[in-house]
PDB file of C-alpha atoms in Angstrom:
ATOM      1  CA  UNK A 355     119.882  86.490  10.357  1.00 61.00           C
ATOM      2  CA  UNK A 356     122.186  88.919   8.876  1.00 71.00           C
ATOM      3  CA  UNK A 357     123.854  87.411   5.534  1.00 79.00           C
ATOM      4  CA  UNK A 358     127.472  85.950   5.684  1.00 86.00           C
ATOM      5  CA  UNK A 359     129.731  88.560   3.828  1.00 86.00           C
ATOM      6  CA  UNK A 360     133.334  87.428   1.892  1.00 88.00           C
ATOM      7  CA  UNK A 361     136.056  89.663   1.190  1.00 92.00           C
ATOM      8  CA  UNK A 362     137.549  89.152  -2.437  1.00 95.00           C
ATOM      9  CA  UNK A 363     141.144  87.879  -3.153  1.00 97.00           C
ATOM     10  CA  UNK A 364     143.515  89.487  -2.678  1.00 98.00           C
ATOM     11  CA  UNK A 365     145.445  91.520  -6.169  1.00 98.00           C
ATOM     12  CA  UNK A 366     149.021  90.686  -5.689  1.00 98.00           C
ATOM     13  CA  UNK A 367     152.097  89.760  -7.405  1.00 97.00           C
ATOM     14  CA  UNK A 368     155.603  88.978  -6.559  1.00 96.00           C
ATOM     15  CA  UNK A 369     156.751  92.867  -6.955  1.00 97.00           C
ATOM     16  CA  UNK A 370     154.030  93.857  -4.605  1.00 98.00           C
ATOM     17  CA  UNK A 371     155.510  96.730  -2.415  1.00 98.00           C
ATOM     18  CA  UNK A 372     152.816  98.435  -1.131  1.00 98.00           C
ATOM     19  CA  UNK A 373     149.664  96.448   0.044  1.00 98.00           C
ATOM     20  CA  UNK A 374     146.442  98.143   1.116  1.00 98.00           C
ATOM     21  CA  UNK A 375     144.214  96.789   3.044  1.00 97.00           C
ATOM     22  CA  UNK A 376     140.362  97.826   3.656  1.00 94.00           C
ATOM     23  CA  UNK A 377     137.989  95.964   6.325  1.00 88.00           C
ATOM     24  CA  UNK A 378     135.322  94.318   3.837  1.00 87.00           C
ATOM     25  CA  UNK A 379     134.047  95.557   0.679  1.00 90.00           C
ATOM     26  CA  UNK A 380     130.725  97.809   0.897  1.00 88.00           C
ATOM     27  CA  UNK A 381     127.351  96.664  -0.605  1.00 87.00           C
ATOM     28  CA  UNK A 382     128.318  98.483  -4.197  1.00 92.00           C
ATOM     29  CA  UNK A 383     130.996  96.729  -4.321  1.00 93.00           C
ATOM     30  CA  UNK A 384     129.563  93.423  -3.455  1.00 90.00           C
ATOM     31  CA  UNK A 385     127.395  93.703  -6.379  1.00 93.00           C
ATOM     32  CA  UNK A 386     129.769  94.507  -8.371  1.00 96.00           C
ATOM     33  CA  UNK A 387     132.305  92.319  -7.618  1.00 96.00           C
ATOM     34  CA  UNK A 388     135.124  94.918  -7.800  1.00 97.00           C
ATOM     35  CA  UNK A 389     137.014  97.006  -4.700  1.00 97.00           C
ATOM     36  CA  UNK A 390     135.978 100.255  -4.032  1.00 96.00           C
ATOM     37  CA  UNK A 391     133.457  99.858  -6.717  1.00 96.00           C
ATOM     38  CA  UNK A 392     130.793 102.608  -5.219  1.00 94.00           C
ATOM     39  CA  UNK A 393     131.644 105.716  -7.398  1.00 94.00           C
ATOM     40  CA  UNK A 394     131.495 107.947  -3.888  1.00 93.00           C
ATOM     41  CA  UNK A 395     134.411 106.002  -2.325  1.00 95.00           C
ATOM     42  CA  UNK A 396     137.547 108.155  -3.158  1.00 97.00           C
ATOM     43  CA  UNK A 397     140.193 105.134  -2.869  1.00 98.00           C
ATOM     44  CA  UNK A 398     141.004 105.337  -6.982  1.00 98.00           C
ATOM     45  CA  UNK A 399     141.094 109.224  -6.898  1.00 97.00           C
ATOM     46  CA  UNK A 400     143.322 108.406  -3.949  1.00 98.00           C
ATOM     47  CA  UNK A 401     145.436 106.251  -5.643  1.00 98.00           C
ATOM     48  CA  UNK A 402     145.981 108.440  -8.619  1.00 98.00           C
ATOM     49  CA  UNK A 403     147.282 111.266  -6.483  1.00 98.00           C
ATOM     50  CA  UNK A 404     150.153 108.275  -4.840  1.00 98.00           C
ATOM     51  CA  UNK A 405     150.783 106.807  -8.179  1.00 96.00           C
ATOM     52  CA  UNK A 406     150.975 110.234  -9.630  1.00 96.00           C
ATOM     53  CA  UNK A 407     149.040 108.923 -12.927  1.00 96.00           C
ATOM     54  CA  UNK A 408     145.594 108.804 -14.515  1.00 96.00           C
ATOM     55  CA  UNK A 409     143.540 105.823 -13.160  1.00 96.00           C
ATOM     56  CA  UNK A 410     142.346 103.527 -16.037  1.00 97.00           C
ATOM     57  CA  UNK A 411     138.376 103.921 -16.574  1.00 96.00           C
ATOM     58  CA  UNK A 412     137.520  99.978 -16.372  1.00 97.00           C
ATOM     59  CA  UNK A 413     138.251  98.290 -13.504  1.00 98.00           C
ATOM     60  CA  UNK A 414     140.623  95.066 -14.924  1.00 98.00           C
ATOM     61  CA  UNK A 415     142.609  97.944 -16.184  1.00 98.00           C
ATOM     62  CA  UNK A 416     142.522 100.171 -12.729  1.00 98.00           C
ATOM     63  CA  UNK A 417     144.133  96.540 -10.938  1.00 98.00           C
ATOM     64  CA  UNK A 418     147.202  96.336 -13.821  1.00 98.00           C
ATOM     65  CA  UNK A 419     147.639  99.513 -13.456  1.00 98.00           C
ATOM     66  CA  UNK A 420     148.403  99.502  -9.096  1.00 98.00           C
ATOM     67  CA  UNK A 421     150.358  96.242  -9.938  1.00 98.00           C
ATOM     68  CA  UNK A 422     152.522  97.667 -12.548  1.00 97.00           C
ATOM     69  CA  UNK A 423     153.723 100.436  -9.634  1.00 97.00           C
ATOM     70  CA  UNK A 424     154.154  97.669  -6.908  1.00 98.00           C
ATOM     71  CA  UNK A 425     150.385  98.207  -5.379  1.00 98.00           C
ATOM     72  CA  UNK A 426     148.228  95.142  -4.447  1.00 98.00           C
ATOM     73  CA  UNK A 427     144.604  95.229  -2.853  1.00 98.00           C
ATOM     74  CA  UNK A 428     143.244  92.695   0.017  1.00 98.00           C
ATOM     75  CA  UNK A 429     140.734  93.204   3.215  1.00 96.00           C
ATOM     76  CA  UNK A 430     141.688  92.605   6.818  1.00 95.00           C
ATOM     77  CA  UNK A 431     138.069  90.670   6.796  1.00 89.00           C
ATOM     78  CA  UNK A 432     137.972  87.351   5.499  1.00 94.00           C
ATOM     79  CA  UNK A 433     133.798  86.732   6.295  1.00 83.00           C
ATOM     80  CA  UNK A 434     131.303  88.708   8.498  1.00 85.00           C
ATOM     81  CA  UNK A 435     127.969  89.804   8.803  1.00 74.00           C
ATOM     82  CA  UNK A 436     127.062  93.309   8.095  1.00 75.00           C
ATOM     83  CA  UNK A 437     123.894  94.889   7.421  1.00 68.00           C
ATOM     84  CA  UNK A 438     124.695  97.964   5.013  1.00 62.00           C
ATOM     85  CA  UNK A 439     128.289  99.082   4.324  1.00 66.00           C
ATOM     86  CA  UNK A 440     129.363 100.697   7.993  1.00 61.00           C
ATOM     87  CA  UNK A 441     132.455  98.810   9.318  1.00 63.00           C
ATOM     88  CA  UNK A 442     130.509  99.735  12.363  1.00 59.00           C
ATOM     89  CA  UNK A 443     128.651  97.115  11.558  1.00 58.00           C
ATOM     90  CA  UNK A 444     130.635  94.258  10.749  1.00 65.00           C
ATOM     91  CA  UNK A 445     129.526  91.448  13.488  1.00 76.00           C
ATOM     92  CA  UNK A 446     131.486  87.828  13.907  1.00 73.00           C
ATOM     93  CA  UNK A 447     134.370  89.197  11.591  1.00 79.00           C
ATOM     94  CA  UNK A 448     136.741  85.972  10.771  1.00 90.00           C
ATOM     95  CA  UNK A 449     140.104  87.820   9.435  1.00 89.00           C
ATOM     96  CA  UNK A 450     142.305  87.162   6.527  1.00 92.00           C
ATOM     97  CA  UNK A 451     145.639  85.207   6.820  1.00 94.00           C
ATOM     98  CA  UNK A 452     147.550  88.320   6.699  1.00 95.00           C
ATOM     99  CA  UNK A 453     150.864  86.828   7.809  1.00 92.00           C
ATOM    100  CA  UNK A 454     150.294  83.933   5.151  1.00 94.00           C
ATOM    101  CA  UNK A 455     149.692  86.807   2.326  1.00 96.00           C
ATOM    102  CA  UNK A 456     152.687  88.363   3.410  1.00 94.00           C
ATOM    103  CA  UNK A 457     154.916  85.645   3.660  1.00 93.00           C
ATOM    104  CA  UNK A 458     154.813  85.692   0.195  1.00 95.00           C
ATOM    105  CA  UNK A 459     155.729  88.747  -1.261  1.00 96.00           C
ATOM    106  CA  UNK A 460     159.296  89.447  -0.814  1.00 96.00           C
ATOM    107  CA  UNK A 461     159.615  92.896  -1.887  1.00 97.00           C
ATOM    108  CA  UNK A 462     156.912  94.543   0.278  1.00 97.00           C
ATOM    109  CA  UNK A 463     157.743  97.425   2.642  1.00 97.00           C
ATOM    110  CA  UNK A 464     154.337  98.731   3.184  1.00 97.00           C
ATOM    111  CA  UNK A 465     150.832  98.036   4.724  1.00 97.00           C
ATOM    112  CA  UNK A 466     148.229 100.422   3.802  1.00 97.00           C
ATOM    113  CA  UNK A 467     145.390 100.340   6.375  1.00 97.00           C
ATOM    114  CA  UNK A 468     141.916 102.053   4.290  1.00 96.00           C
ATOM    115  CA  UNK A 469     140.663 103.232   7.618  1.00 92.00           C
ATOM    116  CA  UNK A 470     141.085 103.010  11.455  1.00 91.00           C
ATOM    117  CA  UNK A 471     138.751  99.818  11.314  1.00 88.00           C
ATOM    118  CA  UNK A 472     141.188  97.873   8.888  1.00 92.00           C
ATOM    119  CA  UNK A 473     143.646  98.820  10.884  1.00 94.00           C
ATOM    120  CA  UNK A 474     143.091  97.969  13.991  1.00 93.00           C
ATOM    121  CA  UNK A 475     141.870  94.736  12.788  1.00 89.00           C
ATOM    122  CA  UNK A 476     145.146  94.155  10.708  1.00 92.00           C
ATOM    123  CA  UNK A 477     147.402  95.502  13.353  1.00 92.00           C
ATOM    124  CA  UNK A 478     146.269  92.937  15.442  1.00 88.00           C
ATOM    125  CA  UNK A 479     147.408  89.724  13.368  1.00 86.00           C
ATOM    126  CA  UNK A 480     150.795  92.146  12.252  1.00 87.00           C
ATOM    127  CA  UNK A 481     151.957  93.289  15.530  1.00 74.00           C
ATOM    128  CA  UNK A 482     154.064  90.454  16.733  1.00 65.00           C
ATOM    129  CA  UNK A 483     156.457  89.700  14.064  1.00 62.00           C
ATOM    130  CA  UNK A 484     158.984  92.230  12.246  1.00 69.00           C
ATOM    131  CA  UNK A 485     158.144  93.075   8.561  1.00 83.00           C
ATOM    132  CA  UNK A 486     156.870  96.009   6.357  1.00 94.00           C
ATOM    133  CA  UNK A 487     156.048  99.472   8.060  1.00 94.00           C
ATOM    134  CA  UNK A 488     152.260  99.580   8.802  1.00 95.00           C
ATOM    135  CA  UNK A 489     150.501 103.172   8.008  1.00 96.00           C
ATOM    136  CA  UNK A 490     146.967 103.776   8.958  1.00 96.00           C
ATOM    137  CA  UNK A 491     145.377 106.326   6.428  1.00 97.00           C
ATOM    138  CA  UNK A 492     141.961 107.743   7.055  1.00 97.00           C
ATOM    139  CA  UNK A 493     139.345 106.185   5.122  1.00 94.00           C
ATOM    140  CA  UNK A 494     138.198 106.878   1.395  1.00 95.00           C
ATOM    141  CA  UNK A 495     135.013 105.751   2.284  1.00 90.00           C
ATOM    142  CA  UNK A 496     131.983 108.844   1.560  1.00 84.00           C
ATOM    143  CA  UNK A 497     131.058 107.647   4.711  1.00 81.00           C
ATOM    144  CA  UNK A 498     134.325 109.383   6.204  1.00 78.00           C
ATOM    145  CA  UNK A 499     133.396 112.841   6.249  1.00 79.00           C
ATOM    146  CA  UNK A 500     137.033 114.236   6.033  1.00 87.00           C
ATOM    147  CA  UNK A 501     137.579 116.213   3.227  1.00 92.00           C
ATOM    148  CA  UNK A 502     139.335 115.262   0.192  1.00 93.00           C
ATOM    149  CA  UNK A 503     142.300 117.595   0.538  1.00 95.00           C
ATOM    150  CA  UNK A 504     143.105 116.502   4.268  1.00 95.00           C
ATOM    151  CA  UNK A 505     142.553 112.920   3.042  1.00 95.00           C
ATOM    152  CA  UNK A 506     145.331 113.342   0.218  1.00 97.00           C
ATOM    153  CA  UNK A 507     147.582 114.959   2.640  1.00 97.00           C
ATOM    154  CA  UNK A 508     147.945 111.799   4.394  1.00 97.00           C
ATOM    155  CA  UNK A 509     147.459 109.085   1.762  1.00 98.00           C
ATOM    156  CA  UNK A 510     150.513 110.815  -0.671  1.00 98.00           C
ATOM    157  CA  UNK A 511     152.993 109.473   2.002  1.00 96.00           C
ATOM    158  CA  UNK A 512     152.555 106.157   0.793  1.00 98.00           C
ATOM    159  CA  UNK A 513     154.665 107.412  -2.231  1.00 97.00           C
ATOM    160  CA  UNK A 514     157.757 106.356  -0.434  1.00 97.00           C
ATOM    161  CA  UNK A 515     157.438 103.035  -0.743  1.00 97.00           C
ATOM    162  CA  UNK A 516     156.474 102.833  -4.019  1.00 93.00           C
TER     163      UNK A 516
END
């Protein structure tokens, strides 16, 4: 049988205005124990572009740095097995207490969906109640063959909410 699979918690604070969400961190990042940890994902390349600055190099500092400008981290997944890193592959996904999570940060005006997977899975807990404006952004995963220029395009939108 496929091994069980846990998201990581989420990287919040009170002043959290932005929150992006992924589906469930790849293998690399597993490992690692760090999002977006596989050095072919483009999320912190990403991120630089919205936060207009220079990411940190190690990754405690890359975290401060998205919470000093209002940006916090979680996964729409809370467990599920996956062979590989495909969220084509996720099987038995058990999701996150979004609503809970976002109870709980007052100043947030923006969901962040890393991918049409996270997003439809998100979207689906989010839908029924009011609350921040949900964006689905195509994925920085390398498996997500769109270039990094169209990817940008669409990601630097998020700046409005910062």
């Amino acid at each position: 049988m496929t091994a069980l699979k846990s998201s990581f918690p989420p990287v919040i604070d009170s002043d959290t205005r932005l929150l992006i969400l992924g589906s469930l961190p790849g293998e690399v990042s597993l490992q690692r124990g760090q999002y977006y940890a596989n050095p072919r994902n483009q999320f912190w390349r990403l991120m630089a572009a919205v936060t207009e600055s220079r990411m940190p190099d190690a990754y405690e500092d890359r975290l401060a740095h998205l919470l000093r400008r209002g940006v916090g981290l979680w996964d729409t997944v809370k467990t599920a097995r996956r062979v590989g890193s495909l969220d084509a592959a996720i099987q038995a996904a058990q999701p996150n207490a979004l609503q809970d999570l976002i109870a709980g940060l007052p100043k947030l005006a923006a969901i962040g969906f890393n991918g049409g997977t996270a997003a439809r899975m998100g979207q689906a807990q989010l839908t029924e109640a009011p609350g921040p404006a949900l964006v689905t952004l195509p994925s920085s995963s390398p498996a997500f063959t769109l270039p990094f220029e169209t990817k940008v395009v669409a990601w630097l939108d998020l700046r409005s909410y910062l």
